[in-house]
Tab-separated table of C-alpha atoms in Angstrom:
chain	number	residue	atom	x	y	z
A	14	MET	CA	72.513	11.731	1.039
A	15	ASN	CA	71.545	15.190	-0.064
A	16	VAL	CA	70.043	17.676	2.277
A	17	SER	CA	68.662	21.150	0.784
A	18	SER	CA	70.956	24.436	1.945
A	19	ASN	CA	67.886	25.929	2.633
A	20	THR	CA	66.538	23.306	5.188
A	21	ALA	CA	67.733	23.923	8.739
A	22	VAL	CA	65.992	21.522	9.959
A	23	ILE	CA	67.273	17.266	10.365
A	24	LEU	CA	64.938	14.414	12.556
A	25	ALA	CA	67.577	11.814	12.744
A	26	SER	CA	65.471	9.295	13.328
A	27	SER	CA	63.248	6.497	11.088
A	28	SER	CA	60.244	6.571	12.691
A	29	GLU	CA	56.934	7.981	10.937
A	30	ALA	CA	55.211	9.107	13.881
A	31	ARG	CA	58.175	12.551	14.731
A	32	ALA	CA	57.951	12.636	10.861
A	33	THR	CA	54.067	12.617	10.963
A	34	VAL	CA	54.119	15.284	13.923
A	35	LEU	CA	56.675	17.781	12.418
A	36	LYS	CA	54.871	17.813	9.463
A	37	ASN	CA	50.734	18.592	10.940
A	38	VAL	CA	52.318	21.517	12.578
A	39	GLY	CA	54.205	22.598	9.373
A	40	LEU	CA	58.067	22.454	9.615
A	41	PRO	CA	60.378	22.265	6.898
A	42	PHE	CA	63.008	19.189	7.336
A	43	GLU	CA	64.563	16.834	6.100
A	44	GLN	CA	64.598	12.510	7.768
A	45	ILE	CA	67.714	10.861	7.630
A	46	ALA	CA	67.355	7.592	9.883
A	47	PRO	CA	71.006	7.213	11.567
A	48	LYS	CA	72.798	4.208	11.362
A	49	VAL	CA	73.653	2.879	15.503
A	50	ASP	CA	73.748	0.506	17.844
A	51	GLU	CA	70.095	0.949	19.687
A	52	GLU	CA	70.560	-2.107	21.141
A	53	GLU	CA	73.823	-2.249	22.715
A	54	LEU	CA	74.346	0.990	24.007
A	55	LYS	CA	70.578	-0.382	25.702
A	56	HIS	CA	72.565	-3.391	27.057
A	57	SER	CA	75.693	-1.384	28.631
A	58	MET	CA	73.558	0.989	30.157
A	59	HIS	CA	70.687	-0.969	32.219
A	60	ALA	CA	73.730	-3.119	32.653
A	61	ALA	CA	75.787	-0.383	34.456
A	62	GLY	CA	72.340	0.703	35.798
A	63	ALA	CA	71.233	3.327	34.342
A	64	THR	CA	67.534	4.656	34.106
A	65	ALA	CA	64.933	4.748	31.308
A	66	MET	CA	65.042	8.413	31.770
A	67	GLU	CA	68.719	8.109	31.385
A	68	THR	CA	68.395	5.996	28.273
A	69	ALA	CA	66.733	7.291	25.858
A	70	VAL	CA	68.663	11.121	26.245
A	71	SER	CA	71.713	9.352	25.886
A	72	LEU	CA	69.781	6.896	22.556
A	73	ALA	CA	68.971	9.953	21.001
A	74	GLU	CA	71.944	12.150	21.547
A	75	LEU	CA	73.599	9.692	19.856
A	76	LYS	CA	71.651	9.315	17.557
A	77	ALA	CA	71.640	13.037	16.529
A	78	LEU	CA	75.781	13.695	17.164
A	79	LYS	CA	75.623	10.217	14.253
A	80	ILE	CA	73.789	12.610	11.595
A	81	SER	CA	75.394	15.826	12.974
A	82	LYS	CA	78.708	14.708	11.970
A	83	ALA	CA	77.647	14.114	8.708
A	84	PHE	CA	75.223	18.205	8.456
A	85	PRO	CA	77.527	19.925	10.566
A	86	GLU	CA	76.119	23.671	9.308
A	87	HIS	CA	71.920	22.035	10.305
A	88	LEU	CA	70.311	21.266	13.246
A	89	VAL	CA	69.177	17.831	14.086
A	90	ILE	CA	67.049	16.960	16.353
A	91	GLY	CA	67.406	13.292	18.264
A	92	ALA	CA	64.560	12.003	19.878
A	93	ASP	CA	64.218	8.520	21.589
A	94	GLN	CA	61.526	6.810	23.937
A	95	MET	CA	61.878	3.677	26.806
A	96	LEU	CA	58.850	1.902	27.812
A	97	GLU	CA	59.189	0.938	31.199
A	98	CYS	CA	57.089	-0.730	33.507
A	99	GLY	CA	57.643	-2.210	36.920
A	100	SER	CA	61.860	-3.756	36.557
A	101	ILE	CA	61.718	-4.633	32.342
A	102	TRP	CA	61.723	-2.140	29.618
A	103	PHE	CA	59.819	-2.898	26.750
A	104	ASP	CA	61.559	-2.806	23.019
A	105	LYS	CA	59.523	-3.225	20.090
A	106	PRO	CA	57.864	-6.031	19.622
A	107	VAL	CA	59.127	-7.749	16.338
A	108	ASP	CA	56.074	-9.804	15.180
A	109	MET	CA	51.923	-10.188	15.935
A	110	GLU	CA	52.776	-12.808	18.866
A	111	HIS	CA	55.519	-10.817	20.244
A	112	ALA	CA	52.413	-7.722	20.312
A	113	ARG	CA	50.321	-9.701	22.512
A	114	ALA	CA	52.868	-10.945	24.697
A	115	HIS	CA	54.069	-7.430	25.234
A	116	LEU	CA	50.427	-6.001	25.905
A	117	THR	CA	49.003	-9.394	27.543
A	118	ALA	CA	52.407	-7.987	30.446
A	119	LEU	CA	51.140	-4.638	30.375
A	120	ARG	CA	47.916	-5.119	30.642
A	121	GLY	CA	46.001	-4.158	33.359
A	122	LYS	CA	49.012	-1.959	34.613
A	123	THR	CA	51.359	1.708	34.503
A	124	HIS	CA	53.886	2.273	32.761
A	125	TYR	CA	56.022	4.632	31.990
A	126	LEU	CA	56.963	6.132	28.911
A	127	SER	CA	60.490	8.350	29.143
A	128	ASN	CA	61.716	10.882	26.328
A	129	GLY	CA	64.440	12.180	25.354
A	130	ILE	CA	64.578	14.718	22.787
A	131	CYS	CA	68.774	16.855	21.024
A	132	VAL	CA	69.184	19.211	19.001
A	133	ALA	CA	72.460	18.755	18.047
A	134	LYS	CA	75.135	21.190	15.338
A	135	SER	CA	78.473	21.020	14.695
A	136	SER	CA	78.480	17.449	16.548
A	137	THR	CA	77.917	19.771	19.749
A	138	VAL	CA	74.179	18.589	22.070
A	139	ILE	CA	73.705	22.353	22.312
A	140	TRP	CA	69.558	21.706	23.146
A	141	HIS	CA	67.427	18.648	24.930
A	142	HIS	CA	64.289	18.311	27.004
A	143	THR	CA	62.581	15.577	29.102
A	144	ASP	CA	59.799	14.643	29.766
A	145	GLN	CA	58.067	11.399	31.695
A	146	ALA	CA	54.246	9.705	30.516
A	147	ALA	CA	52.784	7.565	32.923
A	148	LEU	CA	49.906	5.279	31.788
A	149	THR	CA	47.471	2.656	32.441
A	150	MET	CA	46.401	-0.078	30.770
A	151	ARG	CA	42.737	-1.182	31.906
A	152	HIS	CA	41.758	-4.836	31.854
A	153	PHE	CA	40.637	-6.234	28.916
A	154	THR	CA	39.842	-9.173	27.552
A	155	ASP	CA	41.515	-11.619	26.058
A	156	GLU	CA	38.788	-11.519	23.190
A	157	PHE	CA	39.280	-7.993	22.758
A	158	LEU	CA	43.010	-8.219	22.158
A	159	THR	CA	42.519	-9.977	19.409
A	160	ARG	CA	40.119	-7.509	17.843
A	161	TYR	CA	42.649	-5.330	18.632
A	162	LEU	CA	45.580	-6.866	17.118
A	163	GLU	CA	43.504	-8.141	14.461
A	164	GLN	CA	42.396	-4.355	13.346
A	165	ALA	CA	45.299	-2.963	14.805
A	166	GLY	CA	47.658	-4.664	12.285
A	167	GLU	CA	51.820	-4.530	11.513
A	168	ASP	CA	51.999	-1.136	11.852
A	169	ILE	CA	51.813	-1.338	16.367
A	170	LEU	CA	54.775	-2.940	15.579
A	171	GLY	CA	56.812	0.068	15.070
A	172	SER	CA	55.285	1.735	18.598
A	173	VAL	CA	57.486	0.481	21.833
A	174	GLY	CA	53.787	-0.529	23.292
A	175	ALA	CA	52.476	-1.545	20.873
A	176	TYR	CA	49.472	1.191	20.550
A	177	HIS	CA	48.961	4.029	19.036
A	178	LEU	CA	47.165	6.492	20.944
A	179	GLU	CA	45.788	8.039	18.310
A	180	GLY	CA	44.163	5.297	16.899
A	181	LEU	CA	42.766	2.330	18.234
A	182	GLY	CA	45.298	2.032	20.938
A	183	ALA	CA	43.052	4.554	22.486
A	184	GLN	CA	40.778	2.127	23.620
A	185	LEU	CA	43.577	-0.527	25.848
A	186	PHE	CA	43.770	2.406	28.246
A	187	ARG	CA	41.585	3.531	31.632
A	188	LYS	CA	43.876	6.091	32.431
A	189	ILE	CA	46.448	9.167	30.666
A	190	ASP	CA	48.750	11.298	32.574
A	191	GLY	CA	51.196	12.782	30.304
A	192	ASP	CA	51.854	15.346	27.412
A	193	PHE	CA	49.756	13.579	23.980
A	194	PHE	CA	53.032	14.204	22.015
A	195	SER	CA	55.737	13.230	24.464
A	196	ILE	CA	53.411	9.656	23.779
A	197	MET	CA	53.923	9.114	20.216
A	198	GLY	CA	57.606	10.071	20.618
A	199	LEU	CA	58.376	13.782	20.644
A	200	PRO	CA	57.793	16.462	23.609
A	201	LEU	CA	57.108	18.962	20.469
A	202	LEU	CA	56.029	22.201	22.194
A	203	PRO	CA	59.540	22.637	24.210
A	204	LEU	CA	60.614	21.677	20.641
A	205	LEU	CA	58.839	24.912	19.565
A	206	ASP	CA	59.877	26.841	21.460
A	207	PHE	CA	63.812	26.249	21.143
A	208	LEU	CA	63.601	27.104	17.223
A	209	ARG	CA	61.612	29.973	17.657
A	210	GLY	CA	65.066	30.571	19.396
A	211	HIS	CA	66.833	30.206	16.991
A	212	LYS	CA	64.688	32.090	13.921
A	213	VAL	CA	62.721	28.647	12.647
A	214	VAL	CA	60.161	29.088	13.693
A	215	ILE	CA	58.831	32.476	13.390
A	216	THR	CA	57.815	34.009	16.213
């Protein structure tokens, strides 16, 4: 893929939500999905006793470094998010039935979204940040869940929790503690501070 020399930032992610966050604040960037084996890294880190946060950071770095090798002159943003409830790590649902099972398992409980974000340049991580949000789902009925899944549709399959907090997903929750942008998958304000320091964003 060709990247314009006038674009200083690359988002190493296939996430539409993360791209939307950056677009909404007017940041010029290119988006490239890195081809990395996320599941293998998650499996190996879980087996080694790593925390969800440590895994999120490692995944973010893996993505950023993968793209940075091909585009060393650019600032490459890598980000990842892990959902943990109890001792269980949740992955993105593969279909709507899987999404139903996820939400049924999370119903009435507090789960945690651990976010790792980093920036790489010239195949070196030059900045990273971590953030965690706690989200408590309410005891919604099976009838509500069925209606929610019908209305939300397959777009929610791109979210690890099978919800979009900015939309219908807000109705799933009783309490939320954490940064909105982090829940979206991209801790935006610390990232903008970093980019201002590198003259990418006007101060």
